[in-house]
Coordinates of C-alpha atoms in Angstrom, one line a residue:
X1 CA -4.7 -7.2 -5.1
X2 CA -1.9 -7.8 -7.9
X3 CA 1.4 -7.3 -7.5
X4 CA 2.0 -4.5 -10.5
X5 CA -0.4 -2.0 -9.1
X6 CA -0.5 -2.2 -5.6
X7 CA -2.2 0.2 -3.2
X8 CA 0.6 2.4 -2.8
X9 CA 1.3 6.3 -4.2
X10 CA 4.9 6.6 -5.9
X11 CA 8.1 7.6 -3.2
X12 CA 8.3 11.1 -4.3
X13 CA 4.8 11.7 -4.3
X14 CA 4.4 10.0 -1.3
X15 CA 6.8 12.4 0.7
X16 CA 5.6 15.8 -1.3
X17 CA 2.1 14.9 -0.5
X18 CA 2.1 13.5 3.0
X19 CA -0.6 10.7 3.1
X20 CA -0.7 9.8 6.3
X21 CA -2.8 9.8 9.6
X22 CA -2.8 8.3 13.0
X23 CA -4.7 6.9 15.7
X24 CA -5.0 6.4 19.5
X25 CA -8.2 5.4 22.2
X26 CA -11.1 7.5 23.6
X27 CA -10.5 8.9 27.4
X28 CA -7.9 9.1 29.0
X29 CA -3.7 9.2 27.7
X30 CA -3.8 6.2 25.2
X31 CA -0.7 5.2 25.9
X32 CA 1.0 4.7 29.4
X33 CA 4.5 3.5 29.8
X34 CA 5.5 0.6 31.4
X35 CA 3.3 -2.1 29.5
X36 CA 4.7 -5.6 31.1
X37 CA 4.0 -8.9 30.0
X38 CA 0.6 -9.2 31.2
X39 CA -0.9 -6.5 29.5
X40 CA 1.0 -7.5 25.9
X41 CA 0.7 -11.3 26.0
X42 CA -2.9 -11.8 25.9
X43 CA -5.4 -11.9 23.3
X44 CA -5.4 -14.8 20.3
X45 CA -7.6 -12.8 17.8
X46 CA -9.8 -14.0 15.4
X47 CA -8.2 -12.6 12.5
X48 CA -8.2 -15.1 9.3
X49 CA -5.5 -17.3 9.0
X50 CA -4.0 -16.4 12.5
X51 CA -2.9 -19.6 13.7
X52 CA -3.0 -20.5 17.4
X53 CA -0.3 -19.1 19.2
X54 CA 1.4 -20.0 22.7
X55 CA 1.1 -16.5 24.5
X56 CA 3.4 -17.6 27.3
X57 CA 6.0 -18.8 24.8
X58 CA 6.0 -15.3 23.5
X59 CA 6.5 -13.5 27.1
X60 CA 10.2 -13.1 26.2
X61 CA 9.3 -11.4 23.0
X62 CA 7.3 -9.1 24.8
X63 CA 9.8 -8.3 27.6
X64 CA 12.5 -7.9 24.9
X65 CA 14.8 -4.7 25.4
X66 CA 16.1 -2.8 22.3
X67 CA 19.2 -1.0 22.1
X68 CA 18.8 2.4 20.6
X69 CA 21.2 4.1 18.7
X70 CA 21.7 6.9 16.0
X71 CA 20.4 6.6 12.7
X72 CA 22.3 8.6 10.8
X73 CA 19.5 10.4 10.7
X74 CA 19.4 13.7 12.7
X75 CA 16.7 13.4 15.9
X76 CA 16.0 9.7 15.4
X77 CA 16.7 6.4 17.0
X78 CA 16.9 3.0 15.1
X79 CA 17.4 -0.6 16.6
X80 CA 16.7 -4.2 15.9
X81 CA 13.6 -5.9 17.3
X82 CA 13.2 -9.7 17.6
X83 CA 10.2 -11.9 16.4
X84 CA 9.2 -15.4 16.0
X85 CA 9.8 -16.7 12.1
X86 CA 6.1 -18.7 12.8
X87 CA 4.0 -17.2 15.5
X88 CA 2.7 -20.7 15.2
X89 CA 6.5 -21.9 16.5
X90 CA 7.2 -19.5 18.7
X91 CA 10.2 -21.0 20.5
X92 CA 11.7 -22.1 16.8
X93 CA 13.6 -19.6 14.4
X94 CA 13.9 -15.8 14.8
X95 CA 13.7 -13.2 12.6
X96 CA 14.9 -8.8 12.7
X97 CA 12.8 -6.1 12.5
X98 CA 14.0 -3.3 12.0
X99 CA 12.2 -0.1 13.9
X100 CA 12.6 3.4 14.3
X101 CA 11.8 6.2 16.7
X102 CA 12.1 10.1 17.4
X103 CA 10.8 11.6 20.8
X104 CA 8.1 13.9 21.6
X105 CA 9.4 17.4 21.1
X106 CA 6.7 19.0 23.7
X107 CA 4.7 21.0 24.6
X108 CA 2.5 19.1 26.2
X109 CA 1.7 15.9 28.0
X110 CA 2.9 13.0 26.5
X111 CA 0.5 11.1 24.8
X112 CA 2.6 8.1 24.0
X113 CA 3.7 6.7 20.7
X114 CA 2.5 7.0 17.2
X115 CA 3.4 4.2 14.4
X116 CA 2.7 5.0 11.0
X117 CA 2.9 2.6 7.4
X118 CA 2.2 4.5 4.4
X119 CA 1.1 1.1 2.6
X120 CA 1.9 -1.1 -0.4
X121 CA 2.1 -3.7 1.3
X122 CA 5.6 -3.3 0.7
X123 CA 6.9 0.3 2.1
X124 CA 8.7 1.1 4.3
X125 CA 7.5 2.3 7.4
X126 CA 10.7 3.4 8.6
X127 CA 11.5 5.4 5.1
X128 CA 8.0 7.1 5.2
X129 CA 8.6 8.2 9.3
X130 CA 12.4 9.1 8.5
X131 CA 11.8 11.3 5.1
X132 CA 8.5 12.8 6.3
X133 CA 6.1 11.8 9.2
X134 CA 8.8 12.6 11.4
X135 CA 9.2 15.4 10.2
X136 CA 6.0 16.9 8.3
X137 CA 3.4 15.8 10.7
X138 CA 1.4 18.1 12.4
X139 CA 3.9 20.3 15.4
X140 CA 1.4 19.8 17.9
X141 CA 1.1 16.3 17.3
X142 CA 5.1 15.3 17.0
X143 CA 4.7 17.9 20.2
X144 CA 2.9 15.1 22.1
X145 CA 3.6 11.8 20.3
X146 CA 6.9 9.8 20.2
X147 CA 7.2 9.2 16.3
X148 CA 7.5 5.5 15.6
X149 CA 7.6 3.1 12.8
X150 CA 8.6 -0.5 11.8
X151 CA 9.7 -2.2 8.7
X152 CA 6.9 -4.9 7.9
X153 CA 8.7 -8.7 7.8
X154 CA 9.7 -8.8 4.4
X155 CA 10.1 -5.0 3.6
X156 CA 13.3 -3.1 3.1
X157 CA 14.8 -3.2 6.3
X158 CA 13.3 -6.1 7.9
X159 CA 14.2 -9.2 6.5
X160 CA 13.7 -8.1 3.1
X161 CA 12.3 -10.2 -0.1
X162 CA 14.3 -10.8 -2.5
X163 CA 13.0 -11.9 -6.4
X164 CA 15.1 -11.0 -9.2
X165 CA 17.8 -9.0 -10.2
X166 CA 17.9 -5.1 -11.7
X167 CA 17.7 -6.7 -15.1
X168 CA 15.4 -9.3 -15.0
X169 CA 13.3 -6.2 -13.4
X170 CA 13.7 -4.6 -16.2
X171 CA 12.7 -7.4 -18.3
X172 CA 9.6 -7.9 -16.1
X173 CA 8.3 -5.1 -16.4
X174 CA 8.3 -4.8 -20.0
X175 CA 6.7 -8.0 -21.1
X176 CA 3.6 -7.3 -22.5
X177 CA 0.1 -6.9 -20.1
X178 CA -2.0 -7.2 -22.9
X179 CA -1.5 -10.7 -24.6
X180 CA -2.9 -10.4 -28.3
X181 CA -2.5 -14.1 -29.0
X182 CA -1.3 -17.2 -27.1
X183 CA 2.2 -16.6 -27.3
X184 CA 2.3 -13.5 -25.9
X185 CA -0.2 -15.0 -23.2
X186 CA 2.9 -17.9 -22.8
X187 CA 5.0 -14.7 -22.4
X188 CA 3.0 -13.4 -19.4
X189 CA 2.2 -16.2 -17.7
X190 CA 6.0 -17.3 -17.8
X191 CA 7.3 -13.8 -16.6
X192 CA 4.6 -14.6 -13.9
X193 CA 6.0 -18.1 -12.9
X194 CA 9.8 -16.8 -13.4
X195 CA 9.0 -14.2 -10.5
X196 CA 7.4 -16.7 -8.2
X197 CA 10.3 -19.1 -8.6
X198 CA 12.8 -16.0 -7.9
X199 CA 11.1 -15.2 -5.0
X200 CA 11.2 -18.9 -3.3
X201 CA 14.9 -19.5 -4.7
X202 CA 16.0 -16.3 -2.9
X203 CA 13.7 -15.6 0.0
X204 CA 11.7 -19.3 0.2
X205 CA 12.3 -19.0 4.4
X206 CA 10.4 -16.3 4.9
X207 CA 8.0 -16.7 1.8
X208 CA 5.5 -18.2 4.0
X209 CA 5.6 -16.1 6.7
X210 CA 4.6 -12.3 5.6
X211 CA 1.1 -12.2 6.0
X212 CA -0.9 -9.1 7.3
X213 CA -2.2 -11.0 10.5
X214 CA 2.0 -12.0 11.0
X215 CA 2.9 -8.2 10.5
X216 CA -0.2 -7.0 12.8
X217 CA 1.3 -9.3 15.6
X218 CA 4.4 -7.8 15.3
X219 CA 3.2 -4.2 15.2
X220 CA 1.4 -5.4 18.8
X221 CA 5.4 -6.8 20.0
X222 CA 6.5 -3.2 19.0
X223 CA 4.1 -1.6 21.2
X224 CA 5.2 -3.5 24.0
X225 CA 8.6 -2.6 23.6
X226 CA 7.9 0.9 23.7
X227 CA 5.8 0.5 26.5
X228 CA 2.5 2.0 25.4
X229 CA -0.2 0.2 26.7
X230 CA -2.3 1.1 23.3
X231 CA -1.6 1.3 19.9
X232 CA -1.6 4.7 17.9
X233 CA -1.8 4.0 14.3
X234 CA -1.7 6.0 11.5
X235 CA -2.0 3.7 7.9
X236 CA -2.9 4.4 4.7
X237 CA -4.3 2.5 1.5
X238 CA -2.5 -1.1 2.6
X239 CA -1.8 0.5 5.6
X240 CA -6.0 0.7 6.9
X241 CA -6.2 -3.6 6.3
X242 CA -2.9 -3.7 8.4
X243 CA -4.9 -1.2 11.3
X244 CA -7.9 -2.9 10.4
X245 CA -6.0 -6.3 11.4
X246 CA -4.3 -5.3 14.6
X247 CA -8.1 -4.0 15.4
X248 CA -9.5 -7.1 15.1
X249 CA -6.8 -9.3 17.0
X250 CA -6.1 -6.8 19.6
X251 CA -9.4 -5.1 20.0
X252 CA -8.9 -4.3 23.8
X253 CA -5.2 -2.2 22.9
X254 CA -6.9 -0.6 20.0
X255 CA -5.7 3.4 20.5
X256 CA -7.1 5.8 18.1
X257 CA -6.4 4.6 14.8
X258 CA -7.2 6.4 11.2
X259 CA -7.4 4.9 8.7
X260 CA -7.0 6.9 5.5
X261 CA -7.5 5.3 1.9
X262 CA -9.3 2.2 3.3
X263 CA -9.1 -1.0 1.4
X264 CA -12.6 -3.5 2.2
X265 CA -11.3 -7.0 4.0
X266 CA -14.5 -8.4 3.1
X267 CA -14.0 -8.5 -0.7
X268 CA -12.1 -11.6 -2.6
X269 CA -9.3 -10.2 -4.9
X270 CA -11.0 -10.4 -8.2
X271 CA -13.7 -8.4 -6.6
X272 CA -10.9 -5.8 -5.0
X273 CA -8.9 -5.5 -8.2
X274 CA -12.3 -4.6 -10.5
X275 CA -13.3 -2.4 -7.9
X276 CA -9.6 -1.1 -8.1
X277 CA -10.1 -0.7 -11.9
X278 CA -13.3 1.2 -11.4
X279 CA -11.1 3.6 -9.2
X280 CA -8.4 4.2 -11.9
X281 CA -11.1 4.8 -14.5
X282 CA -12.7 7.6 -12.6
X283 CA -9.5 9.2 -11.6
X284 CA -8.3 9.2 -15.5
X285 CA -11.3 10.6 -16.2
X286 CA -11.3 13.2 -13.6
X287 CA -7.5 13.6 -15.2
X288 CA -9.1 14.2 -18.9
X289 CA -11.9 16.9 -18.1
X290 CA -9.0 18.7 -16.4
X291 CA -6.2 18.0 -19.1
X292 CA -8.8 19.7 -22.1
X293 CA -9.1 23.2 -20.4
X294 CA -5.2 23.1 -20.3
X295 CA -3.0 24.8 -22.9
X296 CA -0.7 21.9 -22.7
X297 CA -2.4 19.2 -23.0
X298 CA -1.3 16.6 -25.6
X299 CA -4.5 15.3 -27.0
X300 CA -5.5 18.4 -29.1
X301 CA -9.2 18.0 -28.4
X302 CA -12.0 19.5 -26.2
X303 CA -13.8 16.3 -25.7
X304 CA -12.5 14.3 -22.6
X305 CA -14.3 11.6 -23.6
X306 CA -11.8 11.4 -26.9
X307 CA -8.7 11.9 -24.5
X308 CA -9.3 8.2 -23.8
X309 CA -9.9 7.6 -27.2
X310 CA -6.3 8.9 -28.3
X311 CA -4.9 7.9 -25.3
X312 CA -5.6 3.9 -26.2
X313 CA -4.6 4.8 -29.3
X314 CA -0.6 5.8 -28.2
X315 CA -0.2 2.6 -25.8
X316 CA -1.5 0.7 -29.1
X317 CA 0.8 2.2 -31.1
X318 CA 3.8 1.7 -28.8
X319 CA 2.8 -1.7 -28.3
X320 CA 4.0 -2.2 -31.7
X321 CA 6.4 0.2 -31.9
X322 CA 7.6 1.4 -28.7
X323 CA 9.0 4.8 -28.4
X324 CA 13.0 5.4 -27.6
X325 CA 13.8 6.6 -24.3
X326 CA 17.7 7.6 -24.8
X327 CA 18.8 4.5 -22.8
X328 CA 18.5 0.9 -23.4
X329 CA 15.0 0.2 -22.2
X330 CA 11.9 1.7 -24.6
X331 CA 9.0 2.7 -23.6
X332 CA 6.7 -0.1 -24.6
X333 CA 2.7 -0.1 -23.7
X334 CA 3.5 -1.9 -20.6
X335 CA 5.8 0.6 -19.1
X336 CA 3.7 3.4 -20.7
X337 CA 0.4 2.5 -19.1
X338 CA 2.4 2.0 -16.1
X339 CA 4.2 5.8 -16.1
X340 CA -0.2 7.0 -16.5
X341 CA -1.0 4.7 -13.7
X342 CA 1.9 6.3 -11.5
X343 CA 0.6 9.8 -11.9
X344 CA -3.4 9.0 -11.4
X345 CA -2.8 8.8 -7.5
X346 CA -2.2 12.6 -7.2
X347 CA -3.5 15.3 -8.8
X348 CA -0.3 17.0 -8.7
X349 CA 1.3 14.8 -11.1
X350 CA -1.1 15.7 -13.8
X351 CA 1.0 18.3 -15.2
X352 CA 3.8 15.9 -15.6
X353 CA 2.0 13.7 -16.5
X354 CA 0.6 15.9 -19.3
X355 CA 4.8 16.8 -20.3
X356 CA 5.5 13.3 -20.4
X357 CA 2.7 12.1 -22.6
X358 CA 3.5 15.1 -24.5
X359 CA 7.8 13.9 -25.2
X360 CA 6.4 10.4 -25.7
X361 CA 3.4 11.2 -28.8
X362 CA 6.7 13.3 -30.0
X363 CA 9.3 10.3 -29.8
X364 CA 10.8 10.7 -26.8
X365 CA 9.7 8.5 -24.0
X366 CA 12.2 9.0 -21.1
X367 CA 10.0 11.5 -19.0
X368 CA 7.2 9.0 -19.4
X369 CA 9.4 6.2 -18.4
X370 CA 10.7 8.1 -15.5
X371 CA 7.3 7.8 -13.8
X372 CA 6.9 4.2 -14.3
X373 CA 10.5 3.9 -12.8
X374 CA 8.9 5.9 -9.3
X375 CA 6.6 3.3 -9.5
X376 CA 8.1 0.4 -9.1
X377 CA 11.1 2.1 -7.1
X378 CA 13.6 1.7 -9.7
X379 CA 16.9 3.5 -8.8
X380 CA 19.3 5.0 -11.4
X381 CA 21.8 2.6 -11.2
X382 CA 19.4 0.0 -12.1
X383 CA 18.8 -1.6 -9.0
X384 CA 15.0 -2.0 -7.5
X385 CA 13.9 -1.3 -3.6
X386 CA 12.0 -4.5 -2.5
X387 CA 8.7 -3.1 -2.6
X388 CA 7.4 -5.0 -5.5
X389 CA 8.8 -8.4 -3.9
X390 CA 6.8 -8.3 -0.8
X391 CA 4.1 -6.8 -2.5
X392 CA 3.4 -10.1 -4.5
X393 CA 4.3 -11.7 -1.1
X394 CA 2.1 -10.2 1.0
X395 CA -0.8 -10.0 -1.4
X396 CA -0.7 -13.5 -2.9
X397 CA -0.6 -14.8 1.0
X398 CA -3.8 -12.8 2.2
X399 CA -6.2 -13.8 -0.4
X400 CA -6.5 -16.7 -3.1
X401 CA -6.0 -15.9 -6.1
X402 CA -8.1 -13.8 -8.4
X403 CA -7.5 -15.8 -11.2
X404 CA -6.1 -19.8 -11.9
X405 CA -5.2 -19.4 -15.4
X406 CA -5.6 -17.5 -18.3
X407 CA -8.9 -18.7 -19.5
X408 CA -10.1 -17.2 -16.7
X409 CA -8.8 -14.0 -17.0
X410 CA -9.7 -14.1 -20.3
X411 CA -13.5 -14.9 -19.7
X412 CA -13.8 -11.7 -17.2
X413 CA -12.0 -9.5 -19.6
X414 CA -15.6 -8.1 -20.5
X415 CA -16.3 -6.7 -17.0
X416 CA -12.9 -5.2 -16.3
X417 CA -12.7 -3.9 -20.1
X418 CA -16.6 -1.7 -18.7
X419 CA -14.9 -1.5 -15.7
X420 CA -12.3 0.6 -17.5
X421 CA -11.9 1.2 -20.7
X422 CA -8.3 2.3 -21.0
X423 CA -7.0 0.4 -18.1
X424 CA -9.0 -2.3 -17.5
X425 CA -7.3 -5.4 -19.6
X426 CA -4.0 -4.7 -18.6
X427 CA -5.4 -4.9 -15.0
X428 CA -7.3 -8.1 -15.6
X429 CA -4.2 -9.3 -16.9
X430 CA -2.2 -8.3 -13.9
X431 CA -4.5 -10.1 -11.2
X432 CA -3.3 -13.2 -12.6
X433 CA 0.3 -13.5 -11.0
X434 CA -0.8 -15.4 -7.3
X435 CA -1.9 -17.9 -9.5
X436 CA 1.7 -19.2 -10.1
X437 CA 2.7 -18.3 -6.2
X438 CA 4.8 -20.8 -4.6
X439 CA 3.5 -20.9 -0.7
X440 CA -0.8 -21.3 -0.5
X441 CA -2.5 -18.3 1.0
X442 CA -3.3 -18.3 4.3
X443 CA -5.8 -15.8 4.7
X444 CA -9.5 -15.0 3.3
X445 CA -12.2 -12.6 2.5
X446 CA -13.9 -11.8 6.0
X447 CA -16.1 -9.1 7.6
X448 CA -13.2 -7.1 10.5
X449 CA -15.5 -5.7 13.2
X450 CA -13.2 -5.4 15.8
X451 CA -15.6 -5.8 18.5
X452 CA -14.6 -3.6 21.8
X453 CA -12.0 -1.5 20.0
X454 CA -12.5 2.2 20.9
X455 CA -13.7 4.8 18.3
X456 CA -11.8 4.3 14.9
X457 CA -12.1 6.7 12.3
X458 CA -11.9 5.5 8.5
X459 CA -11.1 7.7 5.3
X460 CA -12.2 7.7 2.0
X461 CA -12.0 10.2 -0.7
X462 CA -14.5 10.3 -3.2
X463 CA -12.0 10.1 -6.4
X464 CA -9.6 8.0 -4.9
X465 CA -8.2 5.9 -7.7
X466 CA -6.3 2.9 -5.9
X467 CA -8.8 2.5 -2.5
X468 CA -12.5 3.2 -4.1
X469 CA -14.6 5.1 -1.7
X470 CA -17.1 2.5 -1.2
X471 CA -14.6 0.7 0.4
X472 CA -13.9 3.2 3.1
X473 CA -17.9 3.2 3.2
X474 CA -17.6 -0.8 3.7
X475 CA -15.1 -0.7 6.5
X476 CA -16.4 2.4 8.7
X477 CA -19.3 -0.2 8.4
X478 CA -17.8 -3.4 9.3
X479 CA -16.0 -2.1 12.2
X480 CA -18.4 -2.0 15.7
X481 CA -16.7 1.2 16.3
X482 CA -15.5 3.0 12.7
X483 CA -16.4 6.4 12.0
X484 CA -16.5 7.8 8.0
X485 CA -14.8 10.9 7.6
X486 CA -15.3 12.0 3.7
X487 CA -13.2 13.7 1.1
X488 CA -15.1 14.8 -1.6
X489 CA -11.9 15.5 -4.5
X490 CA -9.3 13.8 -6.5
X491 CA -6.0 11.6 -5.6
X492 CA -5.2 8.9 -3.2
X493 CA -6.3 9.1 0.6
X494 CA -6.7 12.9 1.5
X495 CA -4.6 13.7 5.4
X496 CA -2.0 16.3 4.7
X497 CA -3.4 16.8 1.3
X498 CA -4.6 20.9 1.6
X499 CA -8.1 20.3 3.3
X500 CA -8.1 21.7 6.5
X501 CA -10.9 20.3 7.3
X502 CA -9.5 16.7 6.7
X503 CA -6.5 18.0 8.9
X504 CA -8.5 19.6 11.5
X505 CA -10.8 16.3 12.1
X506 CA -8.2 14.2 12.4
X507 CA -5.7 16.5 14.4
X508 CA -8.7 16.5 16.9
X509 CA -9.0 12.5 17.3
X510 CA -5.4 12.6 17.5
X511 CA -4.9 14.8 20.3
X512 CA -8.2 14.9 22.3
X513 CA -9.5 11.3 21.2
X514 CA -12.6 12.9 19.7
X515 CA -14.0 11.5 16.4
X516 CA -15.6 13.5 13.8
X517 CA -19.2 13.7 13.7
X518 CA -20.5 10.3 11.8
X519 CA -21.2 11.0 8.2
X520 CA -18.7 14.1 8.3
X521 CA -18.0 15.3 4.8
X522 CA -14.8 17.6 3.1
X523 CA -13.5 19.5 0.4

């Protein structure tokens, strides 16, 4: 998993599209208020690199009241929740998370509360259940759910990362992904290092502690405090190994949980980012046999097999001479593969994405550089959300590295190049930035089964470009009690996406705590 193309859809698709899902247990209400101590203190897990933890020195994290106020926002509730720094220390330093709420609306029996994460790692939970889960979801299931969400540690509103500033952003992203020779190489691998040092010089307390097993724990202290008994889940891409996670250490308060967009624990991160390569290959290509039988398409050919042709062509072309954008920054190949990248993870980009190649073949790249900006969450003053800082973070903490320097990278180029064609060196080179990280990863590849959680139904779409379907495949595997659910089409994860069949599945689960019949396939 590298930190330039994380398992994430762009903010504005994200919200237009509505990625999400949720989940809660089989028989019987899945969550019942008043969850003391003795229900939410017990439990170690066996998730990889979950250290041991002192469950009675986390009681009064468990028994913790919030305050609840206004948001700002109309019909929610925000406050400030506590956990340990190191759930290894838990009677040392304390951090804030931040979480949100908004009530049931009714009719209908309460069914308890329903946290969502759209992914990354590194969005926010609390953006995605404020600007649409809280509002877009389903009627009848904000009708019977309390809407919930919190910030992961080290994302936006919880103790954010911090790396570098709006300009050395800028000048991030623009060094070149490509290396032709070994000075550009030096290039990379020195934007690389310059990032991990910003990250430990700003945020070096934390640094160490953002791990997917440390957020799963804390998602299990945020049940508690809204006294649910189980936890309802709805993730996506990221989202499904953070689900996945609190599965496998808290198998016995495992609620119904979806899982859409899953990513395979199992897999090392060379293995996940070729894979991941694979997946942005087939989208493009499902991209190109649309974009010919379009009037406006901006390769003037029939043949969608020469649309990658011409399309490794331009980011050649602008790697040498990159394209104005009407503002300070050109469009380079970097930020140009990146702006193609942004708009493969929905199919409703495409036509933007068609405009925007378009401007840029014509000398104007600013439309083109306007989706690589929604990618890395680049705001118009020039400032960036955090989401690319704890991405690297969270990422470079769950698995080693894929790569320890660049002969490495160099000697795989082959596979990622068949992996992908257009994509796949610049990906290669990507994978390469945990290898300069400044805290040791603490997790590792491993099977999540999750044995004893009730019924959990995993997504995949058959096109998806960031989470390849055989991953969902591998998970619904893994897990003693996952159930696929199939969506055969284009984009990234498929609930809330225009098949009512996805919708009606998983609306089902969600309210009755019945999975879809194993093997269940979509359009």
């Amino acid at each position: 998993m590298d930190s330039r193309h994380p398992f994430r859809i762009s903010a504005a698709v994200l919200v237009a599209a509505g990625l999400l899902i949720s989940g809660c247990s089989s028989g019987g209400s899945p969550s019942d208020a008043g969850a003391g101590a003795d229900a939410s203190a017990s439990g170690a897990g066996s998730a990889s690199g979950s250290a041991s933890v002192d469950q009675a020195a986390l009681k009064k994290y468990y028994d913790q009241k919030v305050t609840w106020r206004a948001c700002g926002v109309p019909d929610f509730q925000c406050a400030t929740m506590k956990a340990p720094l190191d759930y290894a220390k838990p009677d040392g330093k304390q951090i804030d998370l931040a979480v949100s709420r908004k009530k049931a609306t009714g009719p209908g029996k309460r069914l308890g509360s329903l946290l969502v994460n759209p992914g990354g790692p590194g969005g926010s939970a609390i953006g995605y259940l404020q600007g649409y889960a809280g509002i877009g979801y389903p009627a009848q299931v904000r009708a019977r759910y309390d809407m919930a969400a919190v910030d992961p540690r080290g994302v936006a509103r919880s103790e954010p990362i911090e790396c570098l500033t709006g300009k050395e952003m800028d000048a991030y992203t623009q060094v070149d992904q490509t290396p032709d020779d070994r000075a550009e190489t030096t290039l990379l691998t020195d934007s690389f290092k310059k990032f991990a040092q910003g990250c430990e010089k700003r945020s070096g307390t934390i640094l160490p502690h953002v791990s997917t097993v440390e957020a799963a724990r804390d998602m299990d202290l945020f049940r508690a405090v809204l006294g649910d008994r189980k936890l309802s889940y709805v993730g996506a891409s990221y989202g499904t190994f953070l689900g996945a996670t609190y599965a496998e250490l808290f198998p016995e308060r495992t609620g119904r949980l979806v899982l859409d967009g899953a990513m395979d624990p199992s897999l090392p991160a060379r293995e996940l980012n070729r894979d991941q390569t694979v997946g942005f290959e087939t989208a493009f290509q499902s991209f190109a046999r649309d974009c010919v039988k379009q009037a406006d398409c901006p390769f003037d050919t029939k043949s969608p097999a020469e649309v990658s042709t011409r399309l490794k062509a331009f980011f050649a072309d602008v790697d040498t001479k990159p394209v104005p954008t009407g503002e300070s920054r050109q469009l380079g190949e970097s930020l140009a593969t990146t702006g193609v990248i942004a708009a493969m993870y929905d199919e409703s980009a495409w036509p933007q994405l068609r405009d925007a190649l378009a401007g840029a073949m014509d000398g104007d790249g600013a439309a083109l550089l306007a989706l690589a900006d929604s990618y890395y969450e680049r705001d118009s003053d020039g400032s960036y959300q955090n989401l690319m800082f704890a991405n690297s973070a969270v990422n470079c903490l769950d698995l080693p590295p894929a790569f320890d320097s660049p002969e490495q990278v160099t000697k795989a180029l082959p596979s990622f190049e068949k992996a992908s064609p257009v994509f796949g060196k610049v990906l290669a080179w990507a994978s390469l930035n945990c290898a300069y990280w400044p805290t040791k990863a603490t997790g590792a590849p491993h099977r999540i089964e999750a044995e004893g959680a009730a019924p959990i139904v995993v997504v995949g779409t058959t096109r998806d470009p960031a989470t390849p379907y055989k991953w969902a495949q591998s998970l619904a595997g893994q897990l003693s009690s996952g159930t696929l659910l199939t969506y055969e089409g284009d984009g990234h994860t498929a609930y809330g996406r225009g098949s009512d069949c996805i919708d009606t599945a998983i609306n089902t689960y969600l309210l009755e705590g019945t999975p879809p019949t194993a093997g269940k396939k979509c359009s």
